[in-house]
Tab-separated table of C-alpha atoms in Angstrom:
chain	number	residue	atom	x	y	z
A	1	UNK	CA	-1.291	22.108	-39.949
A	2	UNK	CA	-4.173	22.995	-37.525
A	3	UNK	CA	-5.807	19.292	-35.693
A	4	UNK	CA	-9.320	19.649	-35.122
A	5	UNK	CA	-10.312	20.155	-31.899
A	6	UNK	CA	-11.616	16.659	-31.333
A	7	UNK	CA	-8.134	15.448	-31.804
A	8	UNK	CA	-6.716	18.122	-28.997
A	9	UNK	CA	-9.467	16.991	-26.930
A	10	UNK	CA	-8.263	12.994	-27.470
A	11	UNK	CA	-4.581	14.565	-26.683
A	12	UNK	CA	-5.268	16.133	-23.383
A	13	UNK	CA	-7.525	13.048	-22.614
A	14	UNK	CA	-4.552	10.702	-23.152
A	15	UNK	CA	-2.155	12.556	-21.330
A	16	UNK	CA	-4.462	12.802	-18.350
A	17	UNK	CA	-4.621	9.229	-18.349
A	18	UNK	CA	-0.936	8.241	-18.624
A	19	UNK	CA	-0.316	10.716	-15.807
A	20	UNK	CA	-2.139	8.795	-13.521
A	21	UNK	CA	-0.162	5.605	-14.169
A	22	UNK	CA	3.387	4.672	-12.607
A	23	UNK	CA	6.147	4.111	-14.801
A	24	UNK	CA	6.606	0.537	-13.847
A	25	UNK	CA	7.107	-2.733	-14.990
A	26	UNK	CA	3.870	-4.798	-15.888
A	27	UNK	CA	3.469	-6.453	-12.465
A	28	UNK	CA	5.475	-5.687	-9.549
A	29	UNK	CA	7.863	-9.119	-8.329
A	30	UNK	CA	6.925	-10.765	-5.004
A	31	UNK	CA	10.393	-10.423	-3.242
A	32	UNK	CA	11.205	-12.618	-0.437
A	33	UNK	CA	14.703	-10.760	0.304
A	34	UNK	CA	13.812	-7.142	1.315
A	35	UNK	CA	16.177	-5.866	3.789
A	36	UNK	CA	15.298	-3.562	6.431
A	37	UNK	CA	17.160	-0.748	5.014
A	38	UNK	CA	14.946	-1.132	1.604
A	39	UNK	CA	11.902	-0.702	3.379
A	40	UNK	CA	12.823	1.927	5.707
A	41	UNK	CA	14.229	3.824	2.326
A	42	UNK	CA	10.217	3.094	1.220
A	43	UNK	CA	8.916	4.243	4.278
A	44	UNK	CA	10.568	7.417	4.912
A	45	UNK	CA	9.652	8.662	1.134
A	46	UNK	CA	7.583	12.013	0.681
A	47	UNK	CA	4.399	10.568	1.527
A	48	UNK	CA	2.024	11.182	-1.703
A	49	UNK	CA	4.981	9.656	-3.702
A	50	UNK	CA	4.726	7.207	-1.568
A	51	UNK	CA	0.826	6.445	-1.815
A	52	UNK	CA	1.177	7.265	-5.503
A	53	UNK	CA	3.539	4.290	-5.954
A	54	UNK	CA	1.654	1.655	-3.650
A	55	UNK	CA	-1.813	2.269	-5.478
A	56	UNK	CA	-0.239	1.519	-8.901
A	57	UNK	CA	1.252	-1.836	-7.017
A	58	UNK	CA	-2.172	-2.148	-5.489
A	59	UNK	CA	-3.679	-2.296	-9.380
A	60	UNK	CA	-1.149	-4.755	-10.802
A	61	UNK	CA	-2.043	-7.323	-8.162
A	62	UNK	CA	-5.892	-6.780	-7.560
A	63	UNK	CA	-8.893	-5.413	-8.377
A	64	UNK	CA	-8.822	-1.940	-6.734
A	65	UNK	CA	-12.781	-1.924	-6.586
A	66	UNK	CA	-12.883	-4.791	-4.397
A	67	UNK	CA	-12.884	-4.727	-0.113
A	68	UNK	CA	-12.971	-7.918	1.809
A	69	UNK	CA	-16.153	-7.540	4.374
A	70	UNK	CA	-15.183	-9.302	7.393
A	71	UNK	CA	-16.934	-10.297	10.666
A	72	UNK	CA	-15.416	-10.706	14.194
A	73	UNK	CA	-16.809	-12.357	16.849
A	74	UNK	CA	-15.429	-12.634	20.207
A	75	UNK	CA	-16.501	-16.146	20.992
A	76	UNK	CA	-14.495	-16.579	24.739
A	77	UNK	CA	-14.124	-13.222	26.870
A	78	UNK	CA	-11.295	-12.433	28.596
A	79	UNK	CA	-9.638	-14.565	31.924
A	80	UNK	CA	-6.554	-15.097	29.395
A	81	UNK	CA	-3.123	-15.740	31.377
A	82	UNK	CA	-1.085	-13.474	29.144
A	83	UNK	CA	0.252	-9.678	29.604
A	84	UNK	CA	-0.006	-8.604	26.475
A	85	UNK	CA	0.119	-4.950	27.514
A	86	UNK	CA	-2.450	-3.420	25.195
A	87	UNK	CA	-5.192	-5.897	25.921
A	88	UNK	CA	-8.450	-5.718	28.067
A	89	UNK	CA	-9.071	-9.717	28.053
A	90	UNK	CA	-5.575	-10.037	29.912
A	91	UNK	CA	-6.556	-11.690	33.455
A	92	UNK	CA	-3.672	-9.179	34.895
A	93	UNK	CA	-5.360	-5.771	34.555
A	94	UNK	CA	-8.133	-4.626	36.134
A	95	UNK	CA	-10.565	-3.660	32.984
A	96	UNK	CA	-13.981	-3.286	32.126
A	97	UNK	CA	-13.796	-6.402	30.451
A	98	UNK	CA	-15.135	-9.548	32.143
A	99	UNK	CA	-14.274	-13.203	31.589
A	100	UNK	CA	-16.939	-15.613	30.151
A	101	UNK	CA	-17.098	-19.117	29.150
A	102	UNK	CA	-16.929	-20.466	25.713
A	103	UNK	CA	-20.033	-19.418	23.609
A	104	UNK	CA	-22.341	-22.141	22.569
A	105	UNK	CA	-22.842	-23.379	18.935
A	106	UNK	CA	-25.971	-22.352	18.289
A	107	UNK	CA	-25.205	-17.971	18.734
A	108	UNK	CA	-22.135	-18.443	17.137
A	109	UNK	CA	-23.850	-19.787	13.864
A	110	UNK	CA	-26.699	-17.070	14.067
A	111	UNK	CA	-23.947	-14.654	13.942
A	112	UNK	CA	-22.333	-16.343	10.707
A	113	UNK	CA	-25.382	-16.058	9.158
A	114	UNK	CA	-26.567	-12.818	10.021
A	115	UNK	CA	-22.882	-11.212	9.101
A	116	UNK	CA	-23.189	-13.079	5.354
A	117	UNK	CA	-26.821	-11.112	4.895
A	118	UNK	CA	-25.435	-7.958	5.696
A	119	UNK	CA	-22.522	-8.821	3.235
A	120	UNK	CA	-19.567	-10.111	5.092
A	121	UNK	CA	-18.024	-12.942	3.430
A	122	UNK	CA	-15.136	-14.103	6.365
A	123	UNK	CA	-16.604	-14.398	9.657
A	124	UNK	CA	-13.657	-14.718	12.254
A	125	UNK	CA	-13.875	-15.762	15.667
A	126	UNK	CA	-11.433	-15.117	18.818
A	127	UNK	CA	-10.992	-16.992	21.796
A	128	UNK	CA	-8.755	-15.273	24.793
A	129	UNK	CA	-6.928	-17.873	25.273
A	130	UNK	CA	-2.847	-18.556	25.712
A	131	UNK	CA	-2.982	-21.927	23.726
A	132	UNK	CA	-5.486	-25.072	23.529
A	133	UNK	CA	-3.873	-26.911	26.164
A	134	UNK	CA	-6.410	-28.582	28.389
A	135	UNK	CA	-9.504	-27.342	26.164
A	136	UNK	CA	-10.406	-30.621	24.099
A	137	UNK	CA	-13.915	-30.421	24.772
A	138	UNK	CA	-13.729	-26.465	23.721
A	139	UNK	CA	-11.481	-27.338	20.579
A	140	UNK	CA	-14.031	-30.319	19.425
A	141	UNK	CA	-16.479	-27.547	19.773
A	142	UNK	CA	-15.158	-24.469	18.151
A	143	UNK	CA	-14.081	-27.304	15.392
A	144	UNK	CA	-18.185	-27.875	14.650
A	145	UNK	CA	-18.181	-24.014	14.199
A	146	UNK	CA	-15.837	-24.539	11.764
A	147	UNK	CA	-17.473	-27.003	9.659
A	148	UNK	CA	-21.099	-25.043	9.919
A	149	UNK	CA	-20.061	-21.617	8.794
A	150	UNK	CA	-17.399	-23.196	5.932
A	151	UNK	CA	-20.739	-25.430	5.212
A	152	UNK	CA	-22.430	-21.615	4.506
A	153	UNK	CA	-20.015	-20.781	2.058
A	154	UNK	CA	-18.253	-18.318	3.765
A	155	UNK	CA	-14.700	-18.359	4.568
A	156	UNK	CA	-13.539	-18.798	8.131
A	157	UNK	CA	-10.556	-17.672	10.428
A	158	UNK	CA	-10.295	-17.905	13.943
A	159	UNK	CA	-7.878	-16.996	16.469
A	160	UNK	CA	-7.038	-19.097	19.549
A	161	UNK	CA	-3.691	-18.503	20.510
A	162	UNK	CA	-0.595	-21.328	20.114
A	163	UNK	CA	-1.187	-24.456	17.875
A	164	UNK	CA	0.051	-27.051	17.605
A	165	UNK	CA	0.776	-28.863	14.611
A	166	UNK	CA	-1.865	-31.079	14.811
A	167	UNK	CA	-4.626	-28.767	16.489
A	168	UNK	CA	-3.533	-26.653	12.802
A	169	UNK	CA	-4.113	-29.993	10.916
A	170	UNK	CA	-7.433	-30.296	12.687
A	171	UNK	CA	-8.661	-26.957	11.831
A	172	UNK	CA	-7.931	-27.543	8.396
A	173	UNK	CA	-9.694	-30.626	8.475
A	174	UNK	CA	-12.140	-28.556	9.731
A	175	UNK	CA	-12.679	-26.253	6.550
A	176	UNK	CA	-10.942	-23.227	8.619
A	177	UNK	CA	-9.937	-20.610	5.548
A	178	UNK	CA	-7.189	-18.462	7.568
A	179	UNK	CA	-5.336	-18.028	11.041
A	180	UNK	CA	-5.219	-14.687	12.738
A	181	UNK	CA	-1.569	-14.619	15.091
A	182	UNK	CA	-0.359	-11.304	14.665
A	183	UNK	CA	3.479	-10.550	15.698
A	184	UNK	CA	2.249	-7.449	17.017
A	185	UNK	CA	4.999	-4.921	16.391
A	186	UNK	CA	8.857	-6.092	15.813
A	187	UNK	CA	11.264	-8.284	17.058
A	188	UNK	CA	13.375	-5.498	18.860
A	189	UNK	CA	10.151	-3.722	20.379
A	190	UNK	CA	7.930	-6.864	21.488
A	191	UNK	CA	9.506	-7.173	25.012
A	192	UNK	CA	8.158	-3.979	25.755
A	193	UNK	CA	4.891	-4.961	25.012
A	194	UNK	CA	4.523	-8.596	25.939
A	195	UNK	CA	6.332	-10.962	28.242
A	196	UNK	CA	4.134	-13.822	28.715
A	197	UNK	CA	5.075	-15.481	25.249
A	198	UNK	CA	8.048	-14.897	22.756
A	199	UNK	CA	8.507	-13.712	19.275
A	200	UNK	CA	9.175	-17.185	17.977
A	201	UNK	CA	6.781	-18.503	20.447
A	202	UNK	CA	4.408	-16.432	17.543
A	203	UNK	CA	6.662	-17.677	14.614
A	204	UNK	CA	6.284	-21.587	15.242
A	205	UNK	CA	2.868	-21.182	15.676
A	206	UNK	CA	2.773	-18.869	12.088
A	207	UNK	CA	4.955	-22.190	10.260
A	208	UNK	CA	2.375	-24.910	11.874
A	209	UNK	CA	-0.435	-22.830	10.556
A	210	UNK	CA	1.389	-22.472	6.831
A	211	UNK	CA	3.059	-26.009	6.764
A	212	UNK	CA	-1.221	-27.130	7.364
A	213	UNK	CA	-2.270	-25.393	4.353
A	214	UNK	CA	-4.143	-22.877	6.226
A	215	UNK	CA	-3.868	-18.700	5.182
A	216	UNK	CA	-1.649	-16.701	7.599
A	217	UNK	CA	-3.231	-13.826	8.528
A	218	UNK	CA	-0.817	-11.825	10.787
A	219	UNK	CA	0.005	-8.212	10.977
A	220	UNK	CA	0.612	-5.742	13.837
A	221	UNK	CA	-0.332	-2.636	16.053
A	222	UNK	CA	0.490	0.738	15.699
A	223	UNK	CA	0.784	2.886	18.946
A	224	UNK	CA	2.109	0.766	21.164
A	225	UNK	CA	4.756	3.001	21.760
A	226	UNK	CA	6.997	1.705	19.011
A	227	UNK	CA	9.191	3.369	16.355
A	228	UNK	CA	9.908	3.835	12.678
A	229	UNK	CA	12.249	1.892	12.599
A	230	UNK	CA	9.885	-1.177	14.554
A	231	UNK	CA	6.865	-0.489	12.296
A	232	UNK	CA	9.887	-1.551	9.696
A	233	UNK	CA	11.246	-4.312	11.436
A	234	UNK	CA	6.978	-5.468	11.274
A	235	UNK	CA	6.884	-5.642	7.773
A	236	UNK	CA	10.386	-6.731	7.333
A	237	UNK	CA	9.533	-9.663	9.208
A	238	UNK	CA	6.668	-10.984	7.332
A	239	UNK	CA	8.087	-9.977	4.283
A	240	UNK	CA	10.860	-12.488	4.621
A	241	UNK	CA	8.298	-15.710	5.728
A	242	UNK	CA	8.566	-18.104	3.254
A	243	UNK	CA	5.031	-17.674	2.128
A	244	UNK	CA	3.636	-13.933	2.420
A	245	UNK	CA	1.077	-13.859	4.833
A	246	UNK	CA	-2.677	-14.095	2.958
A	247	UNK	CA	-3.710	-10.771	5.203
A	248	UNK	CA	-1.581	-8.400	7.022
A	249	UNK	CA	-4.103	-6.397	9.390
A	250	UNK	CA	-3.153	-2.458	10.290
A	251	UNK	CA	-5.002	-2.093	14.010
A	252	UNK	CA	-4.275	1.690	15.655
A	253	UNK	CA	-4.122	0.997	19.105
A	254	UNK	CA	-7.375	1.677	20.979
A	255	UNK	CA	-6.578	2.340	24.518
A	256	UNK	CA	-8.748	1.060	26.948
A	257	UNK	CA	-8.774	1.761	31.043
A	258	UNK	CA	-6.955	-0.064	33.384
A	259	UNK	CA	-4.225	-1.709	30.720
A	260	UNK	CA	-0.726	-0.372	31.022
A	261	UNK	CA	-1.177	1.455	27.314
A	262	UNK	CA	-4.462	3.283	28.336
A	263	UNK	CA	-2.452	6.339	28.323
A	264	UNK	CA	-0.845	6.148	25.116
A	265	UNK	CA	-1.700	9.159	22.412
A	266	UNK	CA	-3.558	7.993	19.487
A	267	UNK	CA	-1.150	6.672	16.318
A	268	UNK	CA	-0.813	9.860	13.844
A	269	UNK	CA	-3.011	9.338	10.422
A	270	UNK	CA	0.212	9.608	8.580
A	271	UNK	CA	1.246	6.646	10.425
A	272	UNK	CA	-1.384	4.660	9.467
A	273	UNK	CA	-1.323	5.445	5.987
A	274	UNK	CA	2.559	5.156	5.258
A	275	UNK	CA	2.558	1.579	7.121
A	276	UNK	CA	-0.410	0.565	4.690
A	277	UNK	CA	1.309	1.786	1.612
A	278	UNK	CA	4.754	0.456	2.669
A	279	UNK	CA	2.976	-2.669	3.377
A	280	UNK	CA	1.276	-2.882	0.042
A	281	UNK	CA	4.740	-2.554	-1.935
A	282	UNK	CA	6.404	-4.946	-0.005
A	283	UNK	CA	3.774	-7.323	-0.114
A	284	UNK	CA	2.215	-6.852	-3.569
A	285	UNK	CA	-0.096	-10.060	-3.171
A	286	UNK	CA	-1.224	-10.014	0.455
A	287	UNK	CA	-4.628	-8.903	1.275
A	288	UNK	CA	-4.131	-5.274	3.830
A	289	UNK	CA	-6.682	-5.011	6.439
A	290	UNK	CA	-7.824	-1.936	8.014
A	291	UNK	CA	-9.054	-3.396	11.094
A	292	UNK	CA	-8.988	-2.201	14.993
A	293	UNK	CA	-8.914	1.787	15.403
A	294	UNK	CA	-10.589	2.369	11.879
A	295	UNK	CA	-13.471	4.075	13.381
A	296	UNK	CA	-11.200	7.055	14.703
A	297	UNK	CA	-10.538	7.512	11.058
A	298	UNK	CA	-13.084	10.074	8.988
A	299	UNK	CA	-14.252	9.114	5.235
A	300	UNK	CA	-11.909	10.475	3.513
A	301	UNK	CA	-8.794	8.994	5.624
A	302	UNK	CA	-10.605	5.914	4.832
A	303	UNK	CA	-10.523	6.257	0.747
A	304	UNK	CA	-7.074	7.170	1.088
A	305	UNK	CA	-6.148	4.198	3.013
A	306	UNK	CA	-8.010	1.965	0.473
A	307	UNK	CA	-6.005	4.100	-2.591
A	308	UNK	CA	-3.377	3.246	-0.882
A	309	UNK	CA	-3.806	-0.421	-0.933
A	310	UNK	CA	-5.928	-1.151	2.021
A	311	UNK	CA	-8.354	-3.682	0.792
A	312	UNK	CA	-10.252	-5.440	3.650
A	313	UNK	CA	-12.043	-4.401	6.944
A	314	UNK	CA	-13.832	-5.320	9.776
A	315	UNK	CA	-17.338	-4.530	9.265
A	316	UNK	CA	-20.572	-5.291	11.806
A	317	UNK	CA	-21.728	-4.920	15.361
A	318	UNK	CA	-18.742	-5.414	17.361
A	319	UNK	CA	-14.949	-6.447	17.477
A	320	UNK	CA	-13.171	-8.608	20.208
A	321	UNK	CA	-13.259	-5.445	22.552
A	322	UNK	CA	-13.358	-2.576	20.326
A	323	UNK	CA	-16.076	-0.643	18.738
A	324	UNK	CA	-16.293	-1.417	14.698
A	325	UNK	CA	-18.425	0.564	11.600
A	326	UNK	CA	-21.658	-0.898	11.216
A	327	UNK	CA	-22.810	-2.761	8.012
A	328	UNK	CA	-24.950	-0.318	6.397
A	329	UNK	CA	-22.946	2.316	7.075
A	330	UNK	CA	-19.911	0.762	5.643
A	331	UNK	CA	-21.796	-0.553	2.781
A	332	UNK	CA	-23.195	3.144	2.056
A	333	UNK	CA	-19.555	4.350	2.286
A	334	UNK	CA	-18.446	1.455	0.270
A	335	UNK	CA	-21.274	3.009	-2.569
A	336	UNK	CA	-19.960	6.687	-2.559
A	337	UNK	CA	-16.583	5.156	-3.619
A	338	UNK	CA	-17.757	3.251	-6.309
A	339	UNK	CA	-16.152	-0.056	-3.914
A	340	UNK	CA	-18.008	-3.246	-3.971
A	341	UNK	CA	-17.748	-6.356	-1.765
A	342	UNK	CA	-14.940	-9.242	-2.430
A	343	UNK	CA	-16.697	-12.389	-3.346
A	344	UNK	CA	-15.681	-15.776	-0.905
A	345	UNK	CA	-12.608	-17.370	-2.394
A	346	UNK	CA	-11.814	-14.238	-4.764
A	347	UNK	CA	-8.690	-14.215	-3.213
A	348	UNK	CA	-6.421	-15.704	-5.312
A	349	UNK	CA	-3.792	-17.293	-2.664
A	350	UNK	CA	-6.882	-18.268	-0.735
A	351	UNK	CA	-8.526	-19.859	-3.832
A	352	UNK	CA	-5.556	-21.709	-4.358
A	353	UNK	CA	-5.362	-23.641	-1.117
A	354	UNK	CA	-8.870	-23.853	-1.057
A	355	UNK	CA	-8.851	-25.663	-4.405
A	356	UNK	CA	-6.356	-28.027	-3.121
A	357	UNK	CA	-8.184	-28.807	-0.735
A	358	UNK	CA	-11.219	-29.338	-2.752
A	359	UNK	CA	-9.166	-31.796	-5.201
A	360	UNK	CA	-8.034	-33.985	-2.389
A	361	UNK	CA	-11.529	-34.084	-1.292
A	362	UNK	CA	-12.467	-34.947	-4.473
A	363	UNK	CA	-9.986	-37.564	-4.652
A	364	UNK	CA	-10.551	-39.288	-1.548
A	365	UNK	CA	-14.377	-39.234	-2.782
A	366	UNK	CA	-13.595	-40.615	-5.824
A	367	UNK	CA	-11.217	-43.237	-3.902
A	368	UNK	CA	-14.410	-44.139	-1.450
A	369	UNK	CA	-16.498	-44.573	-4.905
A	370	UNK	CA	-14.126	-47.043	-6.723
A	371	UNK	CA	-13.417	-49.177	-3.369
A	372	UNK	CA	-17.368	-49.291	-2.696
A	373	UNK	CA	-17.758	-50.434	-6.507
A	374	UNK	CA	-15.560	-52.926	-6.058
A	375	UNK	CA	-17.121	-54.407	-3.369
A	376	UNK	CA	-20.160	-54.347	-4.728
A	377	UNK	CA	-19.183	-56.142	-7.690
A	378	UNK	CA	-16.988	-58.952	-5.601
A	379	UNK	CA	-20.215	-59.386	-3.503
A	380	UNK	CA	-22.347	-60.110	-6.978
């Protein structure tokens, strides 16, 4: 028997569609146990296979419409004590980067604002610094920035070096959303790169953030001169955390004059793209952030890494010492790809310890209420 054509038509149609889908279970596990040679075995795989497979993990965990706009703002220039080799803040290299105090309250908030009108719903701010030791009057400040921009209804991550446990508890007093403290590159590798401060120097500071309730945000640097095999041992590391990191940011190393990587060749494309997608299976969940080097990186690189899994960038005027993509230019992008901005909050390990926090608000409000009742009604 003949079908009519409609019915050939519907055929085709269907089989188009099931071709682009992965055979694979409904929803990817979270895994907390990946060895090294797992990933690497992901990794080294033909590379659209390997794209193929992290976009259909990037659609069983989120909406692949959706990028996370995000805002930096260097808030306190350079003068910091550490080598990290790749930076221009570093007090050790001569760079075209001057030191600065601590910006006042006032820009910082213009900034926040002006960022969530163009779109951006996390504004981060940076402060070269090795750790808050001796800054009290600094912290109790940057702390107020905290509280004003959460107050906007934005979400809000800084980066400050080493915490404590307690500056972390203050901070999430605070309102702060996220923690950037990236481990750079991996264990193996990091000596070559810094000196001044250890891998678990990074780690403890990683556990005060997450044992605080705050988002980890903490991913690495390609270029640095590092392998495979350390771009790997990156991912293997976070993969293993007790709690996957709430962002894992890509950066391609920009090289800037007079810092002991200005010479390095720029990171392959390829590079990029497999870390994102290896990434993105690995850590199913975690928001992947296409952040420092992005602008080396043509439209169409760009959709790819966001196929791939890449679901966040840095968007505005300026990064710590970078250059970034400007707003409407983004945004424009963002329209030709039929992407959209995240909301605040959307994201849903980021809702959930913002909720929590929002119950024991509510809780200790509710606490205030009753005891103030009560002594109202002992005073009549």
């Amino acid at each position: 028997m003949i079908r009519p054509c409609s019915t050939i038509r519907l055929s085709a149609h269907l089989r188009r569609t099931l071709a682009t889908h992965a055979s694979s279970p409904a929803t990817s596990p979270t895994r907390h146990s990946w060895t090294k040679q797992e990933i690497q075995k992901i990794y080294d795989s033909p590379l659209l296979d390997l794209v193929f497979r992290a976009a259909s993990v990037h659609r069983q965990h989120h909406d692949p419409s959706k990028i996370q706009l995000c805002t930096l703002m260097n808030i306190k220039t350079g003068g910091c004590s550490e080598d990290c080799s790749y930076c221009s803040q570093s007090s050790r290299y001569s760079t075209p980067t001057k030191a600065s105090r601590l910006v006042d309250i006032e820009p910082v908030l213009e900034a926040a604002r002006k960022a969530k009108e163009n779109g951006s719903t996390r504004f981060c701010m940076g402060a070269a610094w090795r750790d808050l030791s001796g800054r009290k009057r600094g912290f109790e400040r940057i702390l107020t920035m905290v509280r004003e921009i959460r107050g906007m209804g934005m979400e809000v991550c800084t980066t400050l070096g080493m915490l404590t446990p307690e500056q972390a508890r203050q901070l999430k007093e605070a309102g702060l959303t996220a923690y950037n403290h990236n481990l750079d590159t991996s264990r193996e590798y990091y000596p070559e790169v810094i000196t001044s401060r250890s891998y678990d120097d990074r780690l403890d500071t990683i556990s005060a953030v997450r044992d605080a309730g705050i988002s980890v945000c903490s991913g690495g640097i390609l270029g640095l001169g590092e392998s495979d095999k350390d771009r790997v041992g990156l991912i293997w590391e976070v993969a293993n955390m007790p709690e996957h990191p709430e962002s894992f940011p890509v950066n391609a190393l920009v090289p800037i004059e007079g810092t002991p990587l200005e010479n390095n060749e720029p990171v392959p494309y390829q590079t990029i793209l497999r870390t994102i997608s290896t990434a993105r299976i690995v850590l199913p969940g975690t928001i992947i952030r296409l952040a420092a080097g992005r602008q080396t990186l043509d439209e169409t690189q760009q959709a790819m890494c966001f196929m791939a899994g890449a679901n966040a960038v840095f968007t505005g005027e300026q990064m710590l010492t970078t250059p970034c993509s400007p707003w409407d230019e983004d945004k424009s992008m963002m329209g030709r790809w039929g992407l959209v901005g995240m909301g605040s909050f959307e994201q849903p390990n980021v809702a959930r310890k913002e909720g929590a926090k929002l119950e024991e608000r509510s809780a200790a409000q509710q606490a205030a209420r009753v005891e103030a009742s009560g002594e109202v009604q002992a005073s009549v």
